[in-house]
Coordinates of C-alpha atoms and ligand atoms in Angstrom, one line a residue:
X412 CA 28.5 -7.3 -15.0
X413 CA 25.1 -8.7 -16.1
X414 CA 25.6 -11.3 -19.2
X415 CA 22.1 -11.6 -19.5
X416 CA 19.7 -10.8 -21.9
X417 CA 17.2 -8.1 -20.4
X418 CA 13.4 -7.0 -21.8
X419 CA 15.3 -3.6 -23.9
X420 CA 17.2 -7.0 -25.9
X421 CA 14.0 -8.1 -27.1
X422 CA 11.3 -7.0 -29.2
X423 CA 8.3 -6.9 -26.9
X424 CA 6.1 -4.9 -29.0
X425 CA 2.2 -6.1 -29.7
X426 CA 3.6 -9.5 -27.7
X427 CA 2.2 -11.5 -25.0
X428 CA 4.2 -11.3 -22.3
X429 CA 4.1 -13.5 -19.2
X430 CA 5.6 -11.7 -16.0
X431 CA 7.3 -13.6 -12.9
X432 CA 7.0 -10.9 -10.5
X433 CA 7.7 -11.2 -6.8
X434 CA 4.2 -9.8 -5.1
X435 CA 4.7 -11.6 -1.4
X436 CA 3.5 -8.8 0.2
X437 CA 2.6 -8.4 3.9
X438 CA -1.5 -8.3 4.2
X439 CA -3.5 -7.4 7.1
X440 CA -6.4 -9.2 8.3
X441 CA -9.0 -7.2 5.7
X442 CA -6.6 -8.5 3.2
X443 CA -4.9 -5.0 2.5
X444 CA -1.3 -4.8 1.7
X445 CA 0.7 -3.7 4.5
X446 CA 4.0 -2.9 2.8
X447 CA 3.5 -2.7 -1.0
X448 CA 7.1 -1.7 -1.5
X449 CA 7.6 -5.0 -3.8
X450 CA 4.9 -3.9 -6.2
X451 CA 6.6 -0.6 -6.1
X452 CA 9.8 -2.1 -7.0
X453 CA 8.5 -3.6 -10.7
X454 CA 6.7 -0.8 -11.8
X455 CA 9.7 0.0 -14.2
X456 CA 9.4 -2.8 -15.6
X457 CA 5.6 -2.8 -16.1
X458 CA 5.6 0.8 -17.4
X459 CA 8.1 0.1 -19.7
X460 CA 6.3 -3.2 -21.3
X461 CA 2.7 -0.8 -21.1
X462 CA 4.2 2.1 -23.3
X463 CA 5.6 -1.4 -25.9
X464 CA 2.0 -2.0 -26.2
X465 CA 3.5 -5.5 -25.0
X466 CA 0.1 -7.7 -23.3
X467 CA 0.9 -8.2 -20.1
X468 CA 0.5 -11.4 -17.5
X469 CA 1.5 -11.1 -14.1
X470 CA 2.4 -13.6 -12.2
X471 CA 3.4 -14.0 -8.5
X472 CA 3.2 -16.7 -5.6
X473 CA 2.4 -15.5 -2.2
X474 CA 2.4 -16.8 1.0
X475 CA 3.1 -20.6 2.0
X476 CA 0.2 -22.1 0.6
X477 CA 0.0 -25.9 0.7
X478 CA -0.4 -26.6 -3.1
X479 CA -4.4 -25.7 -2.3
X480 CA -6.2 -22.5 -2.9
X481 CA -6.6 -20.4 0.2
X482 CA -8.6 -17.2 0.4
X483 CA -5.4 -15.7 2.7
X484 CA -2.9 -16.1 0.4
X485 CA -5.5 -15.0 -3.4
X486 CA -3.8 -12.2 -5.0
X487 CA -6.9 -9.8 -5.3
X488 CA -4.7 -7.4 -2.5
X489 CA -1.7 -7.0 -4.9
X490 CA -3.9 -6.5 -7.8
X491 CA -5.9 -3.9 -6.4
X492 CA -2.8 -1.8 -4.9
X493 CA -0.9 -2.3 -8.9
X494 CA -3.8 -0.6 -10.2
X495 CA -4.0 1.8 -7.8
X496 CA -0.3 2.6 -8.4
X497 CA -0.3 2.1 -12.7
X498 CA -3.9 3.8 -12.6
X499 CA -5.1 0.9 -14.7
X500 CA -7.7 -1.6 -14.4
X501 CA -6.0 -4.9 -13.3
X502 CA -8.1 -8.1 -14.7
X503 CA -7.2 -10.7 -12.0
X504 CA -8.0 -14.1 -12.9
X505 CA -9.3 -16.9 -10.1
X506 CA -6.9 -19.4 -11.9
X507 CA -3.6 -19.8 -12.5
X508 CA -4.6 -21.0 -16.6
X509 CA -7.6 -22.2 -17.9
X510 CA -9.0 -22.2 -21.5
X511 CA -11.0 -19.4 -20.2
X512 CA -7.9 -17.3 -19.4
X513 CA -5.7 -18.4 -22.8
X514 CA -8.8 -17.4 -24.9
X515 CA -9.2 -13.7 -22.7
X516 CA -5.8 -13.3 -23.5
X517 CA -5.8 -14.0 -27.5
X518 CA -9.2 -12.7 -28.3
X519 CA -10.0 -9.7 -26.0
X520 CA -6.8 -9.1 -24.5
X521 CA -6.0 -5.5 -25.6
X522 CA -2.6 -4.1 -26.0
X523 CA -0.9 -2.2 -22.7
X524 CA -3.6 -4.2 -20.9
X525 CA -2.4 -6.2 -17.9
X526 CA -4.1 -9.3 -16.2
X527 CA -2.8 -11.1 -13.5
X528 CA -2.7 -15.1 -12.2
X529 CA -3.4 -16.3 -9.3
X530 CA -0.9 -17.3 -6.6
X531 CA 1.2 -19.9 -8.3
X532 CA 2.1 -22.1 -5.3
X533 CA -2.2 -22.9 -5.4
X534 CA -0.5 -25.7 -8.0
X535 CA 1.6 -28.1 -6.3
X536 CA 3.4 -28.2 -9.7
X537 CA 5.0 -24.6 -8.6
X538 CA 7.4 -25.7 -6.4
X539 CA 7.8 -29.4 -7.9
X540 CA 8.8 -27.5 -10.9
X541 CA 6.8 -29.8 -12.9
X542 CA 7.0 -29.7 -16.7
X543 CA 3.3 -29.7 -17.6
X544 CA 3.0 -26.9 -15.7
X545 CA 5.7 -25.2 -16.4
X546 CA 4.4 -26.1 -20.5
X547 CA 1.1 -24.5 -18.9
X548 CA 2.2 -21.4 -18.1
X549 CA 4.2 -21.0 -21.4
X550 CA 1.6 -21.6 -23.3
X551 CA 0.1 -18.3 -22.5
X552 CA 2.7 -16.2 -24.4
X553 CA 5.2 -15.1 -26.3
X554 CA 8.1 -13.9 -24.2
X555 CA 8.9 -14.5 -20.5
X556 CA 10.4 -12.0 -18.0
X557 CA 11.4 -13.0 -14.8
X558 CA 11.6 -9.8 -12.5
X559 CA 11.1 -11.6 -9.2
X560 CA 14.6 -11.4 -7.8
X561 CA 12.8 -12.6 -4.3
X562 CA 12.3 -15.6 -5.8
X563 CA 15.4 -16.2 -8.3
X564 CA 17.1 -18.6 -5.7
X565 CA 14.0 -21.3 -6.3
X566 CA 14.0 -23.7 -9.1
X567 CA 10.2 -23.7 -9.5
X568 CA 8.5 -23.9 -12.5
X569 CA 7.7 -20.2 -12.7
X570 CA 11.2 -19.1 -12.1
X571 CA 13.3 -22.3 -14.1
X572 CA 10.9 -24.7 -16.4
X573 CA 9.0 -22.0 -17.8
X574 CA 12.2 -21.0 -19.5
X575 CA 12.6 -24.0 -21.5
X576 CA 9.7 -22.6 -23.6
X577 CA 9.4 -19.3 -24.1
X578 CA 12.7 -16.8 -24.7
X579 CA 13.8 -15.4 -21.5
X580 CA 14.7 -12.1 -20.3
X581 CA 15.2 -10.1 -17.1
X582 CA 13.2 -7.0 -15.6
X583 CA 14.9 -4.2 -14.6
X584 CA 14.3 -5.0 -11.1
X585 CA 16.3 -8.2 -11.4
X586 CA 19.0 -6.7 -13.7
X587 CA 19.5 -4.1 -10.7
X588 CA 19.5 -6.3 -8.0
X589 CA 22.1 -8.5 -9.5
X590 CA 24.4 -6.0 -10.8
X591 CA 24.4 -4.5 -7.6
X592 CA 25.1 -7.9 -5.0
X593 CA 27.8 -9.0 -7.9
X594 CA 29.6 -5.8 -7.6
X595 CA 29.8 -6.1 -4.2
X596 CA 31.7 -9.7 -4.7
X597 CA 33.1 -8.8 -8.0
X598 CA 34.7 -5.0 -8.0
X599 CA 33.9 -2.9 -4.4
X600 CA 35.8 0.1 -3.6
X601 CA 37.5 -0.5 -1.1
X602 CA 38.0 -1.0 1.9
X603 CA 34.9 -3.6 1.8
X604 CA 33.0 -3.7 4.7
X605 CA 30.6 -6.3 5.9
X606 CA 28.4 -6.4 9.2
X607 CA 26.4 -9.4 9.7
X608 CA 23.9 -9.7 12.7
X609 CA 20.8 -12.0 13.3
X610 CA 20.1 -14.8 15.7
X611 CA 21.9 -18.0 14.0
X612 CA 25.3 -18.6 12.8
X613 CA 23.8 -21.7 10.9
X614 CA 22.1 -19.4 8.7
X615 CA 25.2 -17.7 7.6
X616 CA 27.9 -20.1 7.3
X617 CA 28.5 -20.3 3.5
X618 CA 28.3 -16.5 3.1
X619 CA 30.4 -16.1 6.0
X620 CA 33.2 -18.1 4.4
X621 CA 33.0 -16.8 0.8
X622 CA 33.0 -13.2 2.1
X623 CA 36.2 -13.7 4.3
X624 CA 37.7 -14.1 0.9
X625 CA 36.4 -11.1 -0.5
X626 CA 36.0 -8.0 2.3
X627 CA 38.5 -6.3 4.1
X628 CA 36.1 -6.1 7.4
X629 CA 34.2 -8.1 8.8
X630 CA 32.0 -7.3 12.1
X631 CA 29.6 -9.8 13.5
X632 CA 27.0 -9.0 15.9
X633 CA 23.6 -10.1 17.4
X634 CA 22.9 -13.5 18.3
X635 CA 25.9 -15.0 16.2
X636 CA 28.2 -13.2 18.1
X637 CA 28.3 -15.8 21.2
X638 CA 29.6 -19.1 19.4
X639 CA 32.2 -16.8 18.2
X640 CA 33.1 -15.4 21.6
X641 CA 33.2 -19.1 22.9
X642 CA 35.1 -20.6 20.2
X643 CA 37.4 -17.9 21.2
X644 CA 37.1 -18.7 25.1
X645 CA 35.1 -16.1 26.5
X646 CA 32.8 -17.4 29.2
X647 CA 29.4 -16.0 27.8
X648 CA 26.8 -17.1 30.3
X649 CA 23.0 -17.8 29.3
X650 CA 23.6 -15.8 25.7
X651 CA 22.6 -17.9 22.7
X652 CA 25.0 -20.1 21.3
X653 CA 25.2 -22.9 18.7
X654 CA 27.3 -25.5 20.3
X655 CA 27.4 -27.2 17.3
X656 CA 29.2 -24.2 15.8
X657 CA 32.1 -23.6 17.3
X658 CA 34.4 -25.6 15.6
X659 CA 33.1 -23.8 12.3
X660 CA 33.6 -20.2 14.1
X661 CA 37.5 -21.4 15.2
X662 CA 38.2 -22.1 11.4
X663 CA 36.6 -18.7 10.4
X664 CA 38.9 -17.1 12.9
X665 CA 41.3 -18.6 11.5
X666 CA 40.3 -17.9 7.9
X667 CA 40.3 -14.0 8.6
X668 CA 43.9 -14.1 9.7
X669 CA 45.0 -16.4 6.6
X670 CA 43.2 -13.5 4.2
X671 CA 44.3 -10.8 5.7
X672 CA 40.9 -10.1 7.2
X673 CA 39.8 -7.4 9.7
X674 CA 37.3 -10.2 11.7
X675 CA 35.7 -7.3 14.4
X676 CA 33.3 -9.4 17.8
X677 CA 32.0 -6.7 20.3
X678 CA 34.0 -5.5 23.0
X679 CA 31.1 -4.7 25.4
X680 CA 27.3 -5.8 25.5
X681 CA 24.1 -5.0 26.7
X682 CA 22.8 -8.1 28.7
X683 CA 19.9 -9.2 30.4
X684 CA 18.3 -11.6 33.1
X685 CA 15.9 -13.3 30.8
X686 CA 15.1 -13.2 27.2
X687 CA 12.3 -10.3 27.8
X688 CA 11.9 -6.7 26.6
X689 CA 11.4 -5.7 30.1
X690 CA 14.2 -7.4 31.4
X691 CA 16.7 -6.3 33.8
X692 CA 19.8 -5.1 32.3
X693 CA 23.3 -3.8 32.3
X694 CA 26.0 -3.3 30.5
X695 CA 29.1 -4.8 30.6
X696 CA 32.6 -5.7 28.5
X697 CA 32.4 -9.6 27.0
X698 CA 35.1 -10.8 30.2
X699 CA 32.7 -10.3 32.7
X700 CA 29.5 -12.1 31.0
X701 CA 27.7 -13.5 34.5
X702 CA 26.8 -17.0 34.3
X703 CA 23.2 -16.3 34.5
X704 CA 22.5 -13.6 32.3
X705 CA 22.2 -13.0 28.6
X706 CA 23.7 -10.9 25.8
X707 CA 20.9 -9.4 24.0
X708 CA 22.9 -5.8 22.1
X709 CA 26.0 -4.2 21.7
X710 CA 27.5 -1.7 24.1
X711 CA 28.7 1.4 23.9
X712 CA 32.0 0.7 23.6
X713 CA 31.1 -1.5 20.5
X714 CA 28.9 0.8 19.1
X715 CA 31.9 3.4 18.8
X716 CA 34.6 0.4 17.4
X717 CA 31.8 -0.4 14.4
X718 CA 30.9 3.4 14.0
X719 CA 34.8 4.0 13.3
X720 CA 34.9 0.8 10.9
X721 CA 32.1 2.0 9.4
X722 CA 33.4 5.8 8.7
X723 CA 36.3 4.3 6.7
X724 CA 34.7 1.8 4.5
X725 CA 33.9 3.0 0.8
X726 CA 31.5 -0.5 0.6
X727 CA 29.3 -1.2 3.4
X728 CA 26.6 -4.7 2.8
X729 CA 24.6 -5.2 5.6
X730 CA 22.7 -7.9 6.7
X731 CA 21.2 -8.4 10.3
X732 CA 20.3 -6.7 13.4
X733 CA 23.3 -6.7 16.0
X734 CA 21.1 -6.8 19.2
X735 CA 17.3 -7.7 19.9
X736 CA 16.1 -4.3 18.2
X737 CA 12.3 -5.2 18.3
X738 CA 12.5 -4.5 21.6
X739 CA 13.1 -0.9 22.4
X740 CA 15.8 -1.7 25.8
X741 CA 17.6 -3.4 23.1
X742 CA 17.8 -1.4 20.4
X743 CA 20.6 1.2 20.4
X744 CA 23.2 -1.0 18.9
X745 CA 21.1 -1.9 15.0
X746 CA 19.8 2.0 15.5
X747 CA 23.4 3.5 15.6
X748 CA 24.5 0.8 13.4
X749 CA 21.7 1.5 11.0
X750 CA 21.9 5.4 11.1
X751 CA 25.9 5.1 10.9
X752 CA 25.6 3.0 7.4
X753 CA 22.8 5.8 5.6
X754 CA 25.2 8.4 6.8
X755 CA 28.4 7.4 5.3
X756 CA 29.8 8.0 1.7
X757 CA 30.3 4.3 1.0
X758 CA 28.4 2.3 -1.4
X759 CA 25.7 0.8 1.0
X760 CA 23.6 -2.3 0.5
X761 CA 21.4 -3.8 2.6
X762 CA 19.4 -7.1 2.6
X763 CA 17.6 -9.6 4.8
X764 CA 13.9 -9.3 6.2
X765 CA 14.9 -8.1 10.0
X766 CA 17.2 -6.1 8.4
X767 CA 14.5 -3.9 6.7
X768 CA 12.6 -3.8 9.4
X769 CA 14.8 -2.0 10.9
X770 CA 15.5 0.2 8.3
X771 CA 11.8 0.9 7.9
X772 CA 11.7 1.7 11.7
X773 CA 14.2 3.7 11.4
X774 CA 13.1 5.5 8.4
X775 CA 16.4 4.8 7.1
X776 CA 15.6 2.9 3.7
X777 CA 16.0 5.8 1.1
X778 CA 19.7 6.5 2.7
X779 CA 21.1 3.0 1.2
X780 CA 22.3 2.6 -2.2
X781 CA 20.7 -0.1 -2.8
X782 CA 18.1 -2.2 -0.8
X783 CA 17.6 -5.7 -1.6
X784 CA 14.4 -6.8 -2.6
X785 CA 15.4 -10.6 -2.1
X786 CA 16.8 -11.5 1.3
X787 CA 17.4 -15.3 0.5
X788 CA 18.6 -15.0 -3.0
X789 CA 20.6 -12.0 -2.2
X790 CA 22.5 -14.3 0.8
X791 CA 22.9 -17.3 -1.7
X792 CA 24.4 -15.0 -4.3
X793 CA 27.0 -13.6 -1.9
X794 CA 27.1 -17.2 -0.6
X795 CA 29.0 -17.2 -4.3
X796 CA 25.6 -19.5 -5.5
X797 CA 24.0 -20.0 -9.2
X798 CA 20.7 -18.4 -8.8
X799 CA 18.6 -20.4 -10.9
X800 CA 16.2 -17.6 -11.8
X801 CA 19.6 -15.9 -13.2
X802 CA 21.1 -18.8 -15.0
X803 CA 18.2 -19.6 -16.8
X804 CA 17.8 -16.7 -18.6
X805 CA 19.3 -16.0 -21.9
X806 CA 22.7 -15.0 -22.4
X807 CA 23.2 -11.3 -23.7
Ligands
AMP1057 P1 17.9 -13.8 11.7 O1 16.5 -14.2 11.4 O2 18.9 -14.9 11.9 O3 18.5 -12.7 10.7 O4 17.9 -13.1 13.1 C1 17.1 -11.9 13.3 C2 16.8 -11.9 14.8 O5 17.9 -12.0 15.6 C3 16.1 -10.6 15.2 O6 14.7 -10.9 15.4 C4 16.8 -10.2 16.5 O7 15.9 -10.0 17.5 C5 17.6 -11.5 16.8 N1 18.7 -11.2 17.6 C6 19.7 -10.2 17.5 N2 20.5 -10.2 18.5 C7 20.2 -11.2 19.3 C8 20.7 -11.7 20.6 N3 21.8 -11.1 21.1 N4 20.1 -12.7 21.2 C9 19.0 -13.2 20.6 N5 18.5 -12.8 19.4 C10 19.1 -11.8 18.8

């Protein structure tokens, strides 16, 4: 359930109102926006404050700027592609405030018009979530709306000390993206499967433990895989490993059995000589790892065990490619992985960055049930997390 107040709980009509969106789009080297699927994703939102007659200020970081302005990282791309999708001229300001932008915006400012800000992390007082600024950027309007789920896990002063001075709501983007991830902790249908991939077990460690306590399944592949097959004695030759993780994956074993919990490793892998697309390779079942050689997917065998988890599940979240899939010899396992999710009739949600690559690759996106706009906050909310974007809203 989402106890928050939302932009249809407040009057937004005639008012000035200042929106954190999340418009860290990919750019090319002209500066055109590669994947504009995030400015997609808060057109709801901005439709539905343009028909309020609501005045409306985007604004967005971008990029890792250094606290300095950097032609790179300007948001001139992602204003041009909003207008090109709303059809609407998009003012975009150099600045992130200036007396020239507050007077635009009381005196000329017309209503259903939209302006944008420039990238907010040009301020070093973005991230340091600093109070003048966050004063600043208040002082712009009358209501704030925070639809940047991408960026609800940071307590800058966009996404937390704006709200100390302005009422603040949540998009629609952000209402979905929540009530979706806390479903999946909250009430899944069940049986509740999870798959986690990717290179590091470090990354993962909190959400590993708080979903042991919540799914039914669990399958781990890709990289991680390895400092679970060692903690578990398997000899596992040149594949990567986090030595310094074993002890945690022995507990998590452990964990799974204490809850009851389905904890699924491959049976059989794809490996190779060296860490190369063109590698030599083979296949082979997880006893007979050589010294010398690498895991870099999942075999066959594996393929079929996850298939068959995946076909009974009636919740599937997603996060992480199981095998090396940018590389085309490594590949099969996140493809069949990926094509076996969008088929089923479970709820499906992924999330991650590598993990929409693939699904983009794949042309597999529009087959979830949800796909998460916000691959960091989404892990720290299933880590079981406050997202300060979330918690500083108001409450409904
Ligand atoms: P992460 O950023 O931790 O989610 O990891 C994603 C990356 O893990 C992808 O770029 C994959 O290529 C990589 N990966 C998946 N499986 C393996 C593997 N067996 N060995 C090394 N890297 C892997």
């Amino acid at each position: 359930m989402f106890n928050k107040k939302t932009i249809e709980d407040i009057d937004v009509v005639n008012k000035r109102v200042l929106v954190r969106v999340d418009y860290n789009v990919p750019l090319d080297n002209d500066l055109n926006v590669v994947d504009d699927t995030r400015i997609r994703l808060s057109l709801p939102t901005i439709n539905y404050l343009i028909k309020k007659n609501a005045r409306i200020i985007l604004m967005s970081h971008l990029g890792r700027p250094k606290g300095v302005a950097e032609t790179k990282f300007k948001l001139d791309p992602a204003a041009k592609r909003l207008g090109e999708l709303t059809g609407k001229k998009i003012k975009k300001f150099d600045s992130i405030f200036s007396p020239e932008i507050k007077e635009y915006i009381d005196n000329e400012m017309k209503y259903g018009e939209i302006i944008m800000l420039e990238n907010l992390r040009f301020d070093p007082g973005e991230k340091a979530n600093d109070d003048e600024f966050s004063k600043s950027l208040a002082s712009l309007a009358d209501i704030y709306v925070d639809d940047a789920f991408g960026a609800a896990h940071r307590a800058h002063a966009s996404v937390a000390g704006v709200t100390k001075y302005l009422p603040a709501v949540a998009g629609f983007l952000m209402k979905k993206e929540i009530e979706v991830l806390t479903s999946l902790l909250e009430s899944p249908q069940r049986p509740f499967l999870t798959i986690l991939g990717g290179s590091k077990v470090s990354d993962k460690i909190q959400v590993i433990r708080n979903l042991l306590s919540k799914v039914d399944s669990l399958i781990l592949g890709g990289g991680m895989t390895y400092t679970f097959l060692k903690a578990k004695g398997y000899e596992i030759g040149k594949s990567i490993c986090e030595d310094d993780q074993i002890d945690f994956a022995r507990e998590m074993l452990d964990l799974a059995k204490k809850n009851n919990v389905n904890l699924i490793l491959p049976v059989d892998i794809v490996i190779a000589k060296e860490f190369d697309g063109n590698a030599e390779k083979k296949l082979v079942s997880i006893q007979s790892i050589p010294a010398d050689w690498m895991g870099m997917d999942i075999g066959d065998k594996s393929i079929e065990l996850f298939k068959k988890e995946i076909t009974a599940a009636r919740t599937i979240f997603w996060n992480g490619p199981v095998g090396v899939f940018e590389w085309s010899n490594f590949e099969k396992g996140t493809k069949n992985i990926a094509n076996a999710i969008a088929g089923s009739q479970a709820v499906t949600v992924a999330g991650g960055g590598d993990t929409l690559a693939a699904l983009k690759k794949y042309g597999l996106s529009s087959k979830f049930t949800h796909v998460s706009s916000g691959g960091g906050a989404a892990m720290e909310l299933l880590e079981g997390k406050e997202l300060p974007g979330v918690s500083s809203l108001l409450d409904k």
